[in-house]
Coordinates of C-alpha atoms in Angstrom, one line a residue:
M1 CA -30.4 -8.3 26.0
E2 CA -29.4 -9.8 23.1
T3 CA -28.2 -7.1 22.2
A4 CA -26.2 -6.0 24.9
L5 CA -24.2 -9.7 24.5
K6 CA -22.8 -8.2 20.7
H7 CA -19.6 -7.3 21.4
P8 CA -18.5 -4.1 20.3
V9 CA -17.2 -5.5 16.8
D10 CA -20.8 -7.3 16.1
E11 CA -22.0 -3.4 17.0
V12 CA -24.6 -1.8 14.5
L13 CA -24.3 2.0 15.2
P14 CA -26.8 4.1 14.0
P15 CA -27.2 5.0 10.3
A16 CA -25.8 8.7 10.8
R17 CA -23.2 7.4 13.0
L18 CA -22.5 4.6 10.7
G19 CA -21.6 7.0 7.8
L20 CA -20.3 9.7 9.2
L21 CA -17.7 7.6 10.7
G22 CA -17.3 5.1 7.6
L23 CA -16.5 8.7 6.0
Q24 CA -14.4 9.6 7.9
H25 CA -12.1 6.1 7.4
V26 CA -12.4 7.1 3.5
L27 CA -10.7 10.4 4.4
A28 CA -8.3 8.9 6.5
M29 CA -6.8 6.3 3.5
Y30 CA -7.6 8.1 0.6
T31 CA -5.1 10.2 -0.7
G32 CA -2.6 7.1 0.4
C33 CA -4.6 4.8 -2.2
V34 CA -5.1 7.2 -5.0
T35 CA -1.0 7.9 -4.6
V36 CA -0.3 4.7 -5.8
P37 CA -2.1 4.4 -9.4
L38 CA -0.7 8.0 -9.8
V39 CA 2.2 7.5 -9.1
F40 CA 2.5 3.9 -11.4
G41 CA 1.1 5.6 -13.8
A42 CA 3.5 8.3 -14.6
A43 CA 6.3 6.4 -14.2
A44 CA 4.9 3.6 -16.3
G45 CA 4.5 6.8 -18.8
L46 CA 0.6 5.8 -19.2
D47 CA -1.9 8.7 -20.8
T48 CA -4.0 10.8 -18.0
H49 CA -6.8 9.1 -19.1
T50 CA -5.6 5.8 -18.3
I51 CA -4.1 7.0 -15.4
G52 CA -8.0 8.0 -14.5
L53 CA -9.1 3.8 -14.9
L54 CA -6.3 3.4 -12.6
V55 CA -7.7 5.4 -9.8
N56 CA -11.1 3.9 -10.1
A57 CA -10.3 0.4 -10.3
D58 CA -8.0 1.0 -7.0
L59 CA -11.0 3.0 -5.2
L60 CA -13.4 0.2 -6.9
V61 CA -11.3 -3.0 -5.8
A62 CA -9.7 -1.1 -2.6
G63 CA -13.9 -0.7 -1.4
L64 CA -14.7 -4.5 -2.5
I65 CA -11.7 -5.8 -0.1
T66 CA -12.3 -3.7 2.8
L67 CA -15.8 -5.1 2.6
L68 CA -15.0 -8.2 2.4
Q69 CA -12.7 -7.7 5.6
A70 CA -16.0 -6.2 7.3
V71 CA -17.8 -8.5 6.9
G72 CA -16.9 -11.7 5.7
I73 CA -17.3 -14.5 3.8
G74 CA -18.2 -17.7 5.8
N75 CA -14.9 -19.4 7.2
V76 CA -12.8 -18.8 4.2
L77 CA -12.5 -14.4 3.6
G78 CA -12.4 -11.6 6.0
V79 CA -11.0 -10.8 9.7
R80 CA -13.9 -9.5 10.3
L81 CA -12.6 -6.6 12.3
P82 CA -12.7 -2.6 11.5
V83 CA -10.1 -3.2 8.8
V84 CA -9.8 -0.5 5.8
A85 CA -8.1 -1.6 3.0
G86 CA -5.7 0.5 0.4
A87 CA -3.6 -0.3 -2.3
T88 CA 0.3 -0.8 -1.3
F89 CA 3.2 0.8 -1.7
T90 CA 5.1 -2.3 -1.8
A91 CA 3.9 -3.1 -4.9
V92 CA 5.2 0.1 -6.6
T93 CA 8.6 -0.7 -7.5
P94 CA 8.2 -4.2 -8.7
M95 CA 5.7 -3.1 -10.9
I96 CA 7.1 0.1 -12.5
L97 CA 10.0 -2.5 -13.2
I98 CA 7.8 -5.3 -14.9
A99 CA 6.6 -3.0 -16.9
G100 CA 9.9 -1.6 -18.1
Q101 CA 11.1 -4.8 -19.1
Y102 CA 7.5 -6.7 -19.5
G103 CA 5.1 -4.6 -20.5
V104 CA 1.8 -3.5 -18.7
Q105 CA 0.1 -6.6 -19.4
A106 CA 2.9 -8.5 -17.6
V107 CA 2.5 -6.3 -14.7
Y108 CA -1.2 -7.0 -14.0
G109 CA -0.5 -11.0 -15.0
S110 CA 2.1 -11.5 -12.2
M111 CA -0.5 -9.4 -10.1
L112 CA -3.1 -12.0 -10.8
A113 CA -0.8 -14.7 -10.0
A114 CA 0.5 -13.2 -7.0
G115 CA -3.0 -13.0 -5.8
V116 CA -3.3 -17.0 -6.1
F117 CA -0.4 -17.9 -4.4
G118 CA -1.8 -14.9 -2.1
I119 CA -4.7 -17.0 -1.6
L120 CA -2.6 -20.4 -1.3
I121 CA -0.6 -19.4 1.4
A122 CA -2.7 -17.5 3.7
V123 CA -3.0 -20.7 5.7
P124 CA 0.5 -21.7 6.1
F125 CA 1.6 -18.0 6.1
A126 CA -0.3 -17.3 9.3
R127 CA 1.1 -20.4 10.9
A128 CA 4.6 -19.7 9.9
V129 CA 4.4 -15.6 10.4
R130 CA 7.2 -15.9 13.8
F131 CA 9.9 -16.5 10.1
F132 CA 8.7 -12.8 10.3
P133 CA 9.9 -11.3 13.2
P134 CA 10.7 -7.2 13.2
V135 CA 13.9 -7.3 12.1
V136 CA 12.4 -8.3 8.8
T137 CA 9.4 -6.6 8.9
G138 CA 10.7 -3.0 10.1
S139 CA 14.2 -4.0 7.8
V140 CA 11.9 -4.5 4.7
I141 CA 9.5 -1.5 5.5
T142 CA 12.6 0.9 6.1
V143 CA 13.4 0.0 2.3
I144 CA 10.3 0.4 1.1
G145 CA 9.8 4.0 2.0
L146 CA 13.9 4.4 1.0
S147 CA 13.3 3.0 -2.5
L148 CA 10.0 5.4 -3.1
I149 CA 11.9 8.8 -2.8
G150 CA 13.2 8.4 -5.6
V151 CA 9.8 8.7 -7.7
G152 CA 8.4 11.3 -5.2
A153 CA 11.3 13.2 -6.5
G154 CA 10.7 12.6 -9.9
L155 CA 7.8 13.7 -9.8
I156 CA 8.2 17.1 -8.2
T157 CA 11.0 17.2 -11.1
G158 CA 9.4 16.5 -14.1
F159 CA 11.6 14.3 -16.6
D160 CA 14.9 15.9 -17.5
S161 CA 14.1 16.8 -21.1
A162 CA 11.3 18.5 -20.5
P163 CA 12.0 22.5 -21.0
D164 CA 10.3 23.1 -17.5
Y165 CA 12.8 20.2 -15.4
A166 CA 13.1 21.4 -12.1
A167 CA 12.1 24.4 -12.3
P168 CA 11.7 26.7 -9.2
S169 CA 8.4 27.0 -9.6
R170 CA 7.7 23.4 -9.3
L171 CA 10.2 23.3 -6.3
A172 CA 8.7 26.2 -4.1
L173 CA 5.3 24.3 -4.9
A174 CA 6.5 21.3 -3.8
F175 CA 8.0 22.4 -0.7
G176 CA 4.8 25.1 -0.3
I177 CA 2.4 21.7 0.1
V178 CA 5.3 19.8 2.5
L179 CA 5.0 23.1 4.9
A180 CA 1.0 23.3 4.8
I181 CA 1.5 19.1 6.0
V182 CA 3.6 20.4 8.3
L183 CA 1.8 22.8 9.6
V184 CA -1.6 21.1 9.2
G185 CA 0.2 18.2 11.3
R186 CA 1.7 20.4 14.4
F187 CA -1.3 22.7 14.5
A188 CA -4.5 21.3 13.7
R189 CA -6.8 19.0 15.7
G190 CA -9.2 15.6 15.7
L191 CA -9.2 14.7 12.0
L192 CA -8.1 17.9 10.4
G193 CA -5.1 17.1 12.1
Q194 CA -4.6 13.5 10.1
L195 CA -5.5 15.1 6.9
G196 CA -2.4 17.2 6.1
V197 CA -1.5 15.3 3.2
L198 CA -5.5 15.6 1.8
V199 CA -5.1 19.4 3.0
G200 CA -2.0 19.6 0.7
L201 CA -2.6 18.2 -2.4
V202 CA -6.6 20.1 -2.6
G203 CA -4.4 23.2 -1.9
G204 CA -2.0 22.6 -3.6
T205 CA -3.7 21.6 -7.0
L206 CA -5.5 25.2 -6.0
V207 CA -2.7 27.1 -6.6
A208 CA -1.3 25.0 -9.7
M209 CA -4.5 26.5 -11.0
A210 CA -3.6 30.1 -10.3
L211 CA 0.2 29.3 -11.7
G212 CA -1.5 27.6 -14.5
M213 CA 0.6 24.5 -14.3
T214 CA -2.9 22.3 -14.5
D215 CA -4.5 20.5 -17.5
F216 CA -8.0 19.6 -16.4
S217 CA -9.2 19.6 -20.4
G218 CA -10.2 15.7 -20.1
V219 CA -11.9 15.5 -17.3
G220 CA -15.0 17.3 -19.1
G221 CA -15.0 13.6 -21.5
A222 CA -15.2 11.3 -18.8
A223 CA -18.5 9.3 -17.9
W224 CA -20.4 10.2 -14.4
L225 CA -20.9 6.3 -13.9
G226 CA -18.5 3.1 -15.2
I227 CA -16.7 0.5 -14.8
A228 CA -12.9 -0.4 -16.3
Q229 CA -12.8 -2.8 -18.6
P230 CA -11.3 -5.6 -17.3
F231 CA -7.8 -6.5 -18.5
H232 CA -7.6 -3.5 -19.8
F233 CA -4.5 -3.4 -21.8
G234 CA -5.2 -7.0 -23.8
A235 CA -4.3 -10.5 -22.4
P236 CA -2.4 -10.7 -19.1
H237 CA 1.3 -12.6 -19.5
F238 CA 3.4 -14.5 -16.9
P239 CA 7.0 -13.9 -17.2
V240 CA 8.3 -15.9 -14.6
A241 CA 10.2 -13.8 -12.5
A242 CA 7.8 -10.8 -12.7
V243 CA 5.5 -13.2 -10.8
I244 CA 8.0 -14.1 -8.9
S245 CA 8.4 -10.9 -7.9
M246 CA 5.3 -9.7 -6.9
C247 CA 4.7 -13.0 -5.1
V248 CA 7.6 -11.9 -2.6
V249 CA 5.6 -8.6 -2.8
M250 CA 3.2 -10.5 -1.6
L251 CA 4.9 -11.8 1.4
V252 CA 5.8 -8.6 2.5
T253 CA 1.8 -6.8 2.2
F254 CA 1.3 -10.0 4.3
T255 CA 3.9 -9.3 6.7
E256 CA 3.1 -5.5 6.8
S257 CA -0.8 -6.5 7.5
T258 CA -0.5 -9.6 9.8
A259 CA 0.5 -6.6 12.3
S260 CA -2.3 -4.3 11.3
M261 CA -4.4 -6.8 12.4
L262 CA -2.7 -7.8 15.3
A263 CA -3.1 -4.2 16.3
V264 CA -6.7 -3.5 15.6
G265 CA -7.6 -7.3 17.6
E266 CA -5.7 -5.4 20.6
M267 CA -7.3 -2.7 20.6
T268 CA -10.8 -4.2 19.4
G269 CA -10.4 -6.3 22.2
R270 CA -11.4 -9.4 19.7
A271 CA -7.9 -11.7 20.0
V272 CA -7.2 -12.4 16.2
T273 CA -6.6 -16.2 16.2
S274 CA -4.3 -18.1 13.2
R275 CA -7.8 -18.6 12.0
D276 CA -8.9 -15.4 11.8
L277 CA -5.9 -13.8 10.4
A278 CA -6.1 -17.1 7.6
R279 CA -8.9 -15.5 6.2
G280 CA -7.4 -11.6 6.1
L281 CA -4.6 -12.7 4.2
A282 CA -6.6 -15.0 1.8
A283 CA -8.9 -11.5 1.6
E284 CA -5.4 -9.6 0.1
G285 CA -4.7 -12.4 -1.9
V286 CA -8.3 -11.8 -3.8
S287 CA -7.0 -8.2 -4.2
G288 CA -4.6 -9.7 -6.6
V289 CA -6.8 -11.6 -8.4
L290 CA -9.4 -8.8 -8.8
G291 CA -7.0 -6.4 -9.6
G292 CA -5.1 -8.7 -11.9
V293 CA -8.9 -9.1 -14.1
M294 CA -10.0 -5.1 -13.5
N295 CA -6.5 -3.1 -13.4
G296 CA -6.5 -2.4 -10.1
F297 CA -3.1 -3.1 -7.6
L298 CA -2.5 -5.2 -4.0
D299 CA -4.1 -4.0 -1.7
T300 CA -2.9 -4.3 2.3
A301 CA -4.9 -3.3 6.0
F302 CA -4.3 0.7 6.1
G303 CA -1.9 1.7 8.8
Q304 CA -3.6 4.9 9.4
N305 CA -7.0 3.8 9.6
V306 CA -5.9 1.7 12.2
G307 CA -4.3 4.8 14.3
L308 CA -8.4 5.7 13.9
V309 CA -10.0 3.1 16.0
G310 CA -7.3 3.8 18.3
I311 CA -8.2 7.1 18.5
T312 CA -11.6 7.1 17.9
K313 CA -12.5 3.8 19.7
V314 CA -15.0 2.9 17.8
R315 CA -15.0 -0.6 17.6
S316 CA -17.9 -1.9 15.3
R317 CA -16.7 -3.6 12.2
Y318 CA -19.6 -1.9 10.3
V319 CA -17.9 1.3 10.0
T320 CA -14.9 0.7 8.0
A321 CA -17.7 -1.6 5.6
V322 CA -19.7 1.7 5.5
A323 CA -16.3 3.4 3.8
G324 CA -15.5 -0.1 1.8
G325 CA -19.4 0.5 0.3
I326 CA -17.7 4.4 -0.2
L327 CA -15.3 3.3 -1.7
V328 CA -17.7 1.2 -4.2
V329 CA -19.5 4.2 -5.0
L330 CA -16.1 6.6 -5.6
G331 CA -14.4 3.5 -8.0
L332 CA -17.7 3.8 -10.4
I333 CA -16.8 7.5 -11.2
P334 CA -14.8 7.6 -14.2
K335 CA -14.8 11.8 -13.7
L336 CA -13.6 11.6 -10.2
G337 CA -10.8 9.6 -11.5
A338 CA -10.3 11.9 -14.1
I339 CA -9.8 14.9 -12.5
V340 CA -7.6 13.0 -9.6
A341 CA -5.3 11.8 -12.8
A342 CA -5.0 15.7 -13.9
L343 CA -3.1 16.6 -10.6
P344 CA 0.5 18.1 -11.5
G345 CA 3.8 15.9 -10.8
P346 CA 4.7 18.0 -8.1
V347 CA 1.6 18.0 -6.4
V348 CA 1.4 14.2 -6.4
G349 CA 5.3 14.8 -6.0
A350 CA 4.9 16.6 -3.0
A351 CA 2.1 13.7 -1.6
G352 CA 4.3 10.9 -2.0
L353 CA 7.4 12.1 -0.7
V354 CA 5.8 13.1 2.8
M355 CA 4.0 9.4 2.9
F356 CA 6.8 7.3 1.1
A357 CA 9.6 8.8 3.6
T358 CA 6.8 8.1 6.8
V359 CA 6.9 4.5 5.4
A360 CA 10.2 4.6 6.4
A361 CA 9.7 6.3 9.6
L362 CA 7.1 3.1 10.4
G363 CA 10.0 0.7 9.9
I364 CA 12.7 2.9 11.9
G365 CA 10.0 2.9 14.5
I366 CA 9.4 -1.1 14.4
L367 CA 13.1 -1.5 14.0
R368 CA 12.7 0.0 17.6
T369 CA 11.8 -3.3 19.4
V370 CA 14.5 -5.2 18.2
D371 CA 16.9 -7.1 20.1
F372 CA 20.6 -6.1 19.6
E373 CA 22.1 -7.7 22.1
N374 CA 24.4 -10.6 21.9
T375 CA 22.4 -11.4 18.6
G376 CA 23.9 -10.9 14.8
N377 CA 20.0 -8.5 14.3
L378 CA 22.1 -4.9 13.4
L379 CA 24.3 -6.7 10.6
I380 CA 20.8 -8.2 9.5
I381 CA 19.7 -4.5 9.0
A382 CA 22.7 -3.3 7.7
V383 CA 23.3 -6.0 4.7
T384 CA 19.5 -5.5 4.6
I385 CA 19.7 -1.7 3.7
G386 CA 23.1 -1.7 1.9
I387 CA 21.3 -4.3 -0.8
G388 CA 18.0 -3.2 -1.2
L389 CA 19.1 0.0 -2.3
L390 CA 21.8 -0.3 -4.4
P391 CA 19.1 -1.0 -7.3
V392 CA 18.2 2.9 -6.3
V393 CA 21.5 4.3 -6.0
A394 CA 23.3 2.5 -8.8
P395 CA 20.0 2.4 -11.2
K396 CA 22.3 0.4 -13.3
I397 CA 24.4 -1.7 -11.4
Y398 CA 22.3 -5.2 -13.1
H399 CA 22.3 -3.9 -16.8
S400 CA 23.7 -6.6 -17.6
F401 CA 22.1 -9.3 -15.8
P402 CA 19.3 -11.2 -17.9
A403 CA 16.1 -9.7 -17.8
W404 CA 14.2 -12.1 -15.6
A405 CA 17.1 -11.3 -12.9
Q406 CA 16.4 -7.2 -13.6
V407 CA 12.9 -8.1 -12.2
I408 CA 14.2 -9.9 -9.3
A409 CA 17.8 -7.9 -8.2
G410 CA 16.4 -4.4 -9.6
S411 CA 14.2 -4.2 -7.4
A412 CA 14.5 -2.9 -3.7
I413 CA 11.2 -4.0 -2.1
T414 CA 12.0 -7.4 -3.0
S415 CA 15.8 -8.0 -2.8
A416 CA 15.3 -6.8 0.3
A417 CA 12.6 -9.0 1.6
L418 CA 14.9 -12.0 0.2
T419 CA 17.9 -11.5 1.9
A420 CA 16.0 -9.7 5.1
F421 CA 14.0 -13.4 5.4
V422 CA 17.6 -15.3 4.8
L423 CA 19.7 -14.0 7.1
N424 CA 17.1 -14.1 9.5
L425 CA 17.0 -18.2 8.7
L426 CA 20.9 -18.1 8.8
F427 CA 21.0 -15.9 12.6
N428 CA 18.4 -17.4 14.5
H429 CA 17.0 -19.8 13.0
T430 CA 19.9 -22.5 12.6
R431 CA 21.7 -23.8 15.6
R432 CA 25.2 -21.8 17.1
D433 CA 28.2 -24.1 18.2
T434 CA 29.0 -23.1 21.8

C-alpha cells in the first residue's frame, strides 16, 4: 500500500532494469560530456596524458553531481528529479581565453570562484528567473553553438603549421563521420537513433586506425584504477577578469539548466518549485567547486537526457542515480581517459561540429517562442548575436584592450550574455512613455 502511494519519481525499479536504464542515460550523454575536455585540452595545448586526466576528472565530477541531483542532500542540494549532469559547452570558449591570457591555474581558480558564486546566488536566481526569458536564453545559446563551430573546424584541419594541415584525408574522414551521424539519425530507431555521434566517433576511430592516423602508444602506460591529484596544475589563480567571465558563464548555465529542470518536472508530473530549482542550481554551483579542485568542468543538466526521459516515460530519479554511479566508476579508470584523449583531431572535430551546431539549432528553437510584435525583441537578438560573434569572426578585434577586458569582451558567450541581459532590461523591464 505504501509503495502504491509513491510518486513515480521516487519509485525504485528492479536492479536489472535500473542498471540497463542507467546505462542508457550514460550512453546518451557520454560523447557530449567528454567532448568538452577534448576540445579544451587541444585548444590549450595540453599533452595527451593530461587531456586523459581531464576526461577522467570530467566524468567523475559529472557522476557526483548527477548523484547529487537525483538523491539530494537535506533541504540544501539536489533537485531530486531524473536529471543527468555533464560538462557544459558554455564554458569552453571562456576557459580557452583564460588559459591563453593567464594560464590553466587561472582557469581552475576562476571555476572554483564561480562555483562558490553559484552556490551563493542559487536562491536569488531561482526567484529572479523572469529576467532570463527566451529572448535572452535563445540568443545566448545560439551564440554558444555558432562560436564553437570554429573550434571544431580547427580540430578537423589541425595546426596550420603542420604538414598535414587540412589534408584531404583529414577532411574526408571528418565528412564521412558527419555523414554516418546523419544516416544513423535518419534510419536508426530507438536508442541507436540517439547515439549517432557515438557511432560516428567509434566508426571514425576505426577508419583512422586503418589509415594510420592514430597514436594509442600512451594508453599502455595508463593505470586501470586511479584518481587525478587535486589541483593537478598547481595552486589556483584568481584574476578578476577571469573570475567575472566564469561567473557570467555560471549564470548562463543556470539559465540553461532551469529550462531543463522545469521540462523534466513537467514530464514527470512533479511541479518544480523555486526551492527545488534553487537546490538544483546550488548543486551545479558545487560542480564548479569540485571541478576547480579536481581539474574537472562546470556541469549543466543535459538536454539529451531530458529528451530520453520523455521518450522512455521512465520517471524514477534512481535511474539517473545509477547513471551517476556508472559515471563515477568510469571517472576512476585512467586507461579509459587515455583512450578517449588519443582520439584523432578530425574524429573529435567532426563529432564536435555536429554537437556545436545542434546547440545553435536549440537556441534558434527557443527563439521561435519569442514575441516579435510591438517589442524590441528582434533588435535584442540582432545586437546580441552581432556583438557575441564579433570576437569569433575577428579574433584580434580587442587586441589593444587590457588583458582583463580581452577575457570578458573576447569571449563570445560572456559578451553575448551581458548584452542580452542588459538589452532585455532596457526594452522589457523599464517603463516606456506612450
